[in-house]
């Protein structure tokens, strides 16, 4: 029955594409089918399914997941308050008066607001509203405009403390704990902060590459940007916002704040500012909270569904099959990591980043971390792959969101052509990090005891440990 | 149909109240930092109360997402189907997926929720009261999903529906 899990995964992919149903519905339906098959064939004792409520309650009880509603609320506040607008206008006023300036400003805005927006969807909506009309006015071709907005919206995935980064950190923490327990290694379990630090250098490189590409793409614009008169109020707002954002991002990066606290501080400051300035009257506040609840629900329900689905996969033994397959990959660790990233990349054609974090990462990463000890390196590579998944045609979430959010979207093929240089830069960076693991260790503390990448566990030892593994699903008492 | 409409309205009204929980959640989690680093007290209480509010908020949010249509979905292919076909697919998906899942969570969760309620279980680390509300949130989530599923399965197709 181990292979049934793979059939269920394929069923999920086909079901999501062909039915148009929410991923949550498809995952839960596939899990139900898998559970029925498992119980009917005697592989899954019915009583063990009683483990599900305990696993779901763990999600309600998770400190880190409190960041979900906070980031969603912050993203909606940034969209409703004039912060993004003031930052964009100020950036245009500061940059040289070249045709590329609006595109570069858009990219910088994405890098600055993306992490605080929390989700790629919120970034797409915000950037589409603020910069799309201005790029149109500057004569930027629609495919370039859409490509820049899509890429800028995904910069928040890499730049700490983004929501994707937080959720991936949680998944990596579980995977690393499992791997360290199974191997008996003495590595310190990685936490959110470690992954934040590890992602800083690759994120910086990618932002620089994107700004350079935006500058080059902007040369096709017909006219230099119009100098809009910057009011003192806008300049002040931009200055205050920039200082607050840098303080929050810096506070998280240096460990002064926890990620959840940073999100809470950001959301609180924006809420108070919105209320004091009268920009959040009753109906606007009601609509904001309604949207916050609905978007939080979209993400949280995916977690619930993925928890149910992965429990069934574990009970069917698919996780042990994946363990054996990963151990059996011949050659170096780099090849094993590249193959697992390839699988995640293939999943990205049909699943979005959140679905991959909740469904695929818990299955493929624990066995990979048993083989490859450098959890930070693997985390950043997964993060880069996920970022790529947002931009991967035809189903990349950012692409679909941009086409939905912009009133006059560019035709799909020219849009993808405009996107190609950014995708190539992204994949080159992925290859660079794959080949040079030191890139993620530039900010390591000296007392960190994570083993370097090539100091791997011997294959025989991994084989022995895998054989000793017990199913991770706990055995509750039957009712 | 009247009963169905009443369930639908009751769920909508309940969610409209629950959405305001986002405000105390932001406030409590914001307060954690000054309480921990400046006041040096009550940070644990703020955290536990925030956890309770978080549990109730996310328990309600699943059904809020269903009603608002914000669930993550890839409808590139499905948008070519007729509105009636999409309505039927959704009814079937809800009937064979969400409804039995919500029922199973309600039934299997009883062995965790009821004892916790009886004992008025406290938070294991801080001993602050109210941990049973987090377990109760599981039932709240399942009940709302169940009610919404019944509404979605039995709701007749309306012309002009997307």
PDB file of N, CA and C in Angstrom, chain A residues 329-388:
ATOM      1  N   UNK A 329      19.336   7.098  -3.543  1.00  0.00           N
ATOM      2  CA  UNK A 329      19.862   7.958  -4.621  1.00  0.00           C
ATOM      3  C   UNK A 329      21.387   7.813  -4.633  1.00  0.00           C
ATOM      4  N   UNK A 330      21.947   7.389  -5.751  1.00  0.00           N
ATOM      5  CA  UNK A 330      23.396   7.201  -5.769  1.00  0.00           C
ATOM      6  C   UNK A 330      24.123   8.541  -5.852  1.00  0.00           C
ATOM      7  N   UNK A 331      25.412   8.522  -5.576  1.00  0.00           N
ATOM      8  CA  UNK A 331      26.226   9.726  -5.760  1.00  0.00           C
ATOM      9  C   UNK A 331      26.235  10.620  -4.545  1.00  0.00           C
ATOM     10  N   UNK A 332      26.604  11.888  -4.787  1.00  0.00           N
ATOM     11  CA  UNK A 332      26.860  12.815  -3.683  1.00  0.00           C
ATOM     12  C   UNK A 332      25.574  13.375  -3.087  1.00  0.00           C
ATOM     13  N   UNK A 333      25.748  14.084  -1.974  1.00  0.00           N
ATOM     14  CA  UNK A 333      24.612  14.744  -1.337  1.00  0.00           C
ATOM     15  C   UNK A 333      24.017  15.815  -2.238  1.00  0.00           C
ATOM     16  N   UNK A 334      24.880  16.484  -2.998  1.00  0.00           N
ATOM     17  CA  UNK A 334      24.385  17.552  -3.872  1.00  0.00           C
ATOM     18  C   UNK A 334      23.392  16.970  -4.871  1.00  0.00           C
ATOM     19  N   UNK A 335      23.683  15.763  -5.367  1.00  0.00           N
ATOM     20  CA  UNK A 335      22.773  15.127  -6.318  1.00  0.00           C
ATOM     21  C   UNK A 335      21.448  14.797  -5.629  1.00  0.00           C
ATOM     22  N   UNK A 336      21.538  14.278  -4.397  1.00  0.00           N
ATOM     23  CA  UNK A 336      20.310  13.941  -3.658  1.00  0.00           C
ATOM     24  C   UNK A 336      19.464  15.192  -3.429  1.00  0.00           C
ATOM     25  N   UNK A 337      20.145  16.289  -3.023  1.00  0.00           N
ATOM     26  CA  UNK A 337      19.413  17.545  -2.777  1.00  0.00           C
ATOM     27  C   UNK A 337      18.795  18.037  -4.092  1.00  0.00           C
ATOM     28  N   UNK A 338      19.580  17.971  -5.169  1.00  0.00           N
ATOM     29  CA  UNK A 338      19.084  18.464  -6.466  1.00  0.00           C
ATOM     30  C   UNK A 338      17.863  17.656  -6.913  1.00  0.00           C
ATOM     31  N   UNK A 339      17.886  16.336  -6.689  1.00  0.00           N
ATOM     32  CA  UNK A 339      16.747  15.517  -7.101  1.00  0.00           C
ATOM     33  C   UNK A 339      15.498  15.850  -6.280  1.00  0.00           C
ATOM     34  N   UNK A 340      15.687  16.035  -4.966  1.00  0.00           N
ATOM     35  CA  UNK A 340      14.529  16.374  -4.124  1.00  0.00           C
ATOM     36  C   UNK A 340      13.975  17.751  -4.512  1.00  0.00           C
ATOM     37  N   UNK A 341      14.885  18.694  -4.788  1.00  0.00           N
ATOM     38  CA  UNK A 341      14.422  20.022  -5.229  1.00  0.00           C
ATOM     39  C   UNK A 341      13.697  19.902  -6.574  1.00  0.00           C
ATOM     40  N   UNK A 342      14.176  18.988  -7.421  1.00  0.00           N
ATOM     41  CA  UNK A 342      13.507  18.754  -8.707  1.00  0.00           C
ATOM     42  C   UNK A 342      12.079  18.263  -8.498  1.00  0.00           C
ATOM     43  N   UNK A 343      11.904  17.372  -7.509  1.00  0.00           N
ATOM     44  CA  UNK A 343      10.556  16.865  -7.204  1.00  0.00           C
ATOM     45  C   UNK A 343       9.676  18.019  -6.718  1.00  0.00           C
ATOM     46  N   UNK A 344      10.246  18.858  -5.839  1.00  0.00           N
ATOM     47  CA  UNK A 344       9.473  20.011  -5.340  1.00  0.00           C
ATOM     48  C   UNK A 344       9.135  20.937  -6.519  1.00  0.00           C
ATOM     49  N   UNK A 345      10.114  21.119  -7.421  1.00  0.00           N
ATOM     50  CA  UNK A 345       9.872  21.961  -8.599  1.00  0.00           C
ATOM     51  C   UNK A 345       8.768  21.397  -9.480  1.00  0.00           C
ATOM     52  N   UNK A 346       8.746  20.061  -9.636  1.00  0.00           N
ATOM     53  CA  UNK A 346       7.677  19.436 -10.427  1.00  0.00           C
ATOM     54  C   UNK A 346       6.317  19.650  -9.756  1.00  0.00           C
ATOM     55  N   UNK A 347       6.300  19.504  -8.429  1.00  0.00           N
ATOM     56  CA  UNK A 347       5.049  19.724  -7.682  1.00  0.00           C
ATOM     57  C   UNK A 347       4.556  21.158  -7.897  1.00  0.00           C
ATOM     58  N   UNK A 348       5.524  22.071  -8.076  1.00  0.00           N
ATOM     59  CA  UNK A 348       5.167  23.491  -8.205  1.00  0.00           C
ATOM     60  C   UNK A 348       4.343  23.774  -9.465  1.00  0.00           C
ATOM     61  N   UNK A 349       4.359  22.826 -10.404  1.00  0.00           N
ATOM     62  CA  UNK A 349       3.531  23.033 -11.588  1.00  0.00           C
ATOM     63  C   UNK A 349       2.040  22.979 -11.242  1.00  0.00           C
ATOM     64  N   UNK A 350       1.711  22.210 -10.207  1.00  0.00           N
ATOM     65  CA  UNK A 350       0.289  22.085  -9.852  1.00  0.00           C
ATOM     66  C   UNK A 350      -0.042  22.577  -8.439  1.00  0.00           C
ATOM     67  N   UNK A 351       0.958  22.641  -7.562  1.00  0.00           N
ATOM     68  CA  UNK A 351       0.684  23.083  -6.189  1.00  0.00           C
ATOM     69  C   UNK A 351       1.353  24.430  -5.965  1.00  0.00           C
ATOM     70  N   UNK A 352       0.784  25.266  -5.122  1.00  0.00           N
ATOM     71  CA  UNK A 352       1.462  26.532  -4.847  1.00  0.00           C
ATOM     72  C   UNK A 352       2.360  26.392  -3.616  1.00  0.00           C
ATOM     73  N   UNK A 353       3.094  27.456  -3.288  1.00  0.00           N
ATOM     74  CA  UNK A 353       4.136  27.357  -2.264  1.00  0.00           C
ATOM     75  C   UNK A 353       3.585  26.880  -0.923  1.00  0.00           C
ATOM     76  N   UNK A 354       2.399  27.383  -0.534  1.00  0.00           N
ATOM     77  CA  UNK A 354       1.846  26.982   0.758  1.00  0.00           C
ATOM     78  C   UNK A 354       1.499  25.497   0.752  1.00  0.00           C
ATOM     79  N   UNK A 355       0.915  25.042  -0.350  1.00  0.00           N
ATOM     80  CA  UNK A 355       0.563  23.624  -0.450  1.00  0.00           C
ATOM     81  C   UNK A 355       1.821  22.760  -0.392  1.00  0.00           C
ATOM     82  N   UNK A 356       2.898  23.236  -1.039  1.00  0.00           N
ATOM     83  CA  UNK A 356       4.154  22.473  -1.020  1.00  0.00           C
ATOM     84  C   UNK A 356       4.718  22.415   0.402  1.00  0.00           C
ATOM     85  N   UNK A 357       4.696  23.555   1.094  1.00  0.00           N
ATOM     86  CA  UNK A 357       5.230  23.580   2.468  1.00  0.00           C
ATOM     87  C   UNK A 357       4.456  22.612   3.361  1.00  0.00           C
ATOM     88  N   UNK A 358       3.138  22.613   3.220  1.00  0.00           N
ATOM     89  CA  UNK A 358       2.323  21.821   4.141  1.00  0.00           C
ATOM     90  C   UNK A 358       2.218  20.349   3.748  1.00  0.00           C
ATOM     91  N   UNK A 359       2.307  20.054   2.444  1.00  0.00           N
ATOM     92  CA  UNK A 359       2.072  18.671   2.004  1.00  0.00           C
ATOM     93  C   UNK A 359       3.366  17.958   1.620  1.00  0.00           C
ATOM     94  N   UNK A 360       4.201  18.611   0.812  1.00  0.00           N
ATOM     95  CA  UNK A 360       5.360  17.919   0.231  1.00  0.00           C
ATOM     96  C   UNK A 360       6.578  17.961   1.160  1.00  0.00           C
ATOM     97  N   UNK A 361       6.850  19.135   1.728  1.00  0.00           N
ATOM     98  CA  UNK A 361       8.043  19.281   2.589  1.00  0.00           C
ATOM     99  C   UNK A 361       8.055  18.265   3.751  1.00  0.00           C
ATOM    100  N   UNK A 362       6.921  18.065   4.467  1.00  0.00           N
ATOM    101  CA  UNK A 362       6.971  17.094   5.576  1.00  0.00           C
ATOM    102  C   UNK A 362       7.240  15.655   5.121  1.00  0.00           C
ATOM    103  N   UNK A 363       7.042  15.375   3.829  1.00  0.00           N
ATOM    104  CA  UNK A 363       7.270  14.004   3.352  1.00  0.00           C
ATOM    105  C   UNK A 363       8.703  13.836   2.855  1.00  0.00           C
ATOM    106  N   UNK A 364       9.206  14.799   2.085  1.00  0.00           N
ATOM    107  CA  UNK A 364      10.511  14.580   1.436  1.00  0.00           C
ATOM    108  C   UNK A 364      11.710  15.142   2.212  1.00  0.00           C
ATOM    109  N   UNK A 365      11.478  16.144   3.057  1.00  0.00           N
ATOM    110  CA  UNK A 365      12.636  16.773   3.706  1.00  0.00           C
ATOM    111  C   UNK A 365      13.206  15.989   4.900  1.00  0.00           C
ATOM    112  N   UNK A 366      12.363  15.383   5.766  1.00  0.00           N
ATOM    113  CA  UNK A 366      12.978  14.630   6.884  1.00  0.00           C
ATOM    114  C   UNK A 366      13.994  13.581   6.420  1.00  0.00           C
ATOM    115  N   UNK A 367      13.662  12.721   5.443  1.00  0.00           N
ATOM    116  CA  UNK A 367      14.696  11.756   5.016  1.00  0.00           C
ATOM    117  C   UNK A 367      15.905  12.420   4.370  1.00  0.00           C
ATOM    118  N   UNK A 368      15.674  13.556   3.711  1.00  0.00           N
ATOM    119  CA  UNK A 368      16.814  14.253   3.099  1.00  0.00           C
ATOM    120  C   UNK A 368      17.758  14.776   4.190  1.00  0.00           C
ATOM    121  N   UNK A 369      17.166  15.276   5.278  1.00  0.00           N
ATOM    122  CA  UNK A 369      18.000  15.801   6.372  1.00  0.00           C
ATOM    123  C   UNK A 369      18.686  14.682   7.164  1.00  0.00           C
ATOM    124  N   UNK A 370      18.183  13.480   7.037  1.00  0.00           N
ATOM    125  CA  UNK A 370      18.903  12.349   7.647  1.00  0.00           C
ATOM    126  C   UNK A 370      20.191  12.116   6.853  1.00  0.00           C
ATOM    127  N   UNK A 371      20.082  12.315   5.554  1.00  0.00           N
ATOM    128  CA  UNK A 371      21.251  12.085   4.697  1.00  0.00           C
ATOM    129  C   UNK A 371      22.165  13.317   4.658  1.00  0.00           C
ATOM    130  N   UNK A 372      21.562  14.510   4.581  1.00  0.00           N
ATOM    131  CA  UNK A 372      22.338  15.751   4.461  1.00  0.00           C
ATOM    132  C   UNK A 372      22.177  16.533   5.761  1.00  0.00           C
ATOM    133  N   UNK A 373      23.273  16.763   6.451  1.00  0.00           N
ATOM    134  CA  UNK A 373      23.174  17.327   7.800  1.00  0.00           C
ATOM    135  C   UNK A 373      22.958  18.841   7.832  1.00  0.00           C
ATOM    136  N   UNK A 374      23.272  19.531   6.733  1.00  0.00           N
ATOM    137  CA  UNK A 374      23.205  20.994   6.749  1.00  0.00           C
ATOM    138  C   UNK A 374      21.772  21.477   6.496  1.00  0.00           C
ATOM    139  N   UNK A 375      21.020  21.623   7.592  1.00  0.00           N
ATOM    140  CA  UNK A 375      19.599  21.965   7.472  1.00  0.00           C
ATOM    141  C   UNK A 375      19.386  23.388   6.948  1.00  0.00           C
ATOM    142  N   UNK A 376      20.316  24.296   7.265  1.00  0.00           N
ATOM    143  CA  UNK A 376      20.159  25.690   6.792  1.00  0.00           C
ATOM    144  C   UNK A 376      20.269  25.744   5.271  1.00  0.00           C
ATOM    145  N   UNK A 377      21.240  25.025   4.778  1.00  0.00           N
ATOM    146  CA  UNK A 377      21.472  25.018   3.327  1.00  0.00           C
ATOM    147  C   UNK A 377      20.237  24.456   2.606  1.00  0.00           C
ATOM    148  N   UNK A 378      19.734  23.325   3.125  1.00  0.00           N
ATOM    149  CA  UNK A 378      18.546  22.710   2.510  1.00  0.00           C
ATOM    150  C   UNK A 378      17.356  23.679   2.605  1.00  0.00           C
ATOM    151  N   UNK A 379      17.231  24.352   3.748  1.00  0.00           N
ATOM    152  CA  UNK A 379      16.098  25.282   3.932  1.00  0.00           C
ATOM    153  C   UNK A 379      16.120  26.396   2.892  1.00  0.00           C
ATOM    154  N   UNK A 380      17.301  26.987   2.690  1.00  0.00           N
ATOM    155  CA  UNK A 380      17.388  28.104   1.744  1.00  0.00           C
ATOM    156  C   UNK A 380      17.139  27.608   0.316  1.00  0.00           C
ATOM    157  N   UNK A 381      17.634  26.412   0.012  1.00  0.00           N
ATOM    158  CA  UNK A 381      17.388  25.873  -1.331  1.00  0.00           C
ATOM    159  C   UNK A 381      15.891  25.629  -1.551  1.00  0.00           C
ATOM    160  N   UNK A 382      15.227  25.113  -0.520  1.00  0.00           N
ATOM    161  CA  UNK A 382      13.773  24.901  -0.641  1.00  0.00           C
ATOM    162  C   UNK A 382      13.072  26.251  -0.811  1.00  0.00           C
ATOM    163  N   UNK A 383      13.550  27.235  -0.049  1.00  0.00           N
ATOM    164  CA  UNK A 383      12.958  28.580  -0.122  1.00  0.00           C
ATOM    165  C   UNK A 383      13.090  29.160  -1.540  1.00  0.00           C
ATOM    166  N   UNK A 384      14.269  29.003  -2.125  1.00  0.00           N
ATOM    167  CA  UNK A 384      14.488  29.507  -3.487  1.00  0.00           C
ATOM    168  C   UNK A 384      13.607  28.754  -4.492  1.00  0.00           C
ATOM    169  N   UNK A 385      13.465  27.449  -4.271  1.00  0.00           N
ATOM    170  CA  UNK A 385      12.600  26.658  -5.158  1.00  0.00           C
ATOM    171  C   UNK A 385      11.145  27.119  -5.023  1.00  0.00           C
ATOM    172  N   UNK A 386      10.743  27.384  -3.790  1.00  0.00           N
ATOM    173  CA  UNK A 386       9.370  27.848  -3.573  1.00  0.00           C
ATOM    174  C   UNK A 386       9.139  29.205  -4.232  1.00  0.00           C
ATOM    175  N   UNK A 387      10.147  30.075  -4.111  1.00  0.00           N
ATOM    176  CA  UNK A 387       9.992  31.388  -4.731  1.00  0.00           C
ATOM    177  C   UNK A 387       9.826  31.237  -6.235  1.00  0.00           C
ATOM    178  N   UNK A 388      10.614  30.318  -6.775  1.00  0.00           N
ATOM    179  CA  UNK A 388      10.521  30.043  -8.202  1.00  0.00           C
ATOM    180  C   UNK A 388       9.131  29.515  -8.545  1.00  0.00           C
TER     181      UNK A 388
END
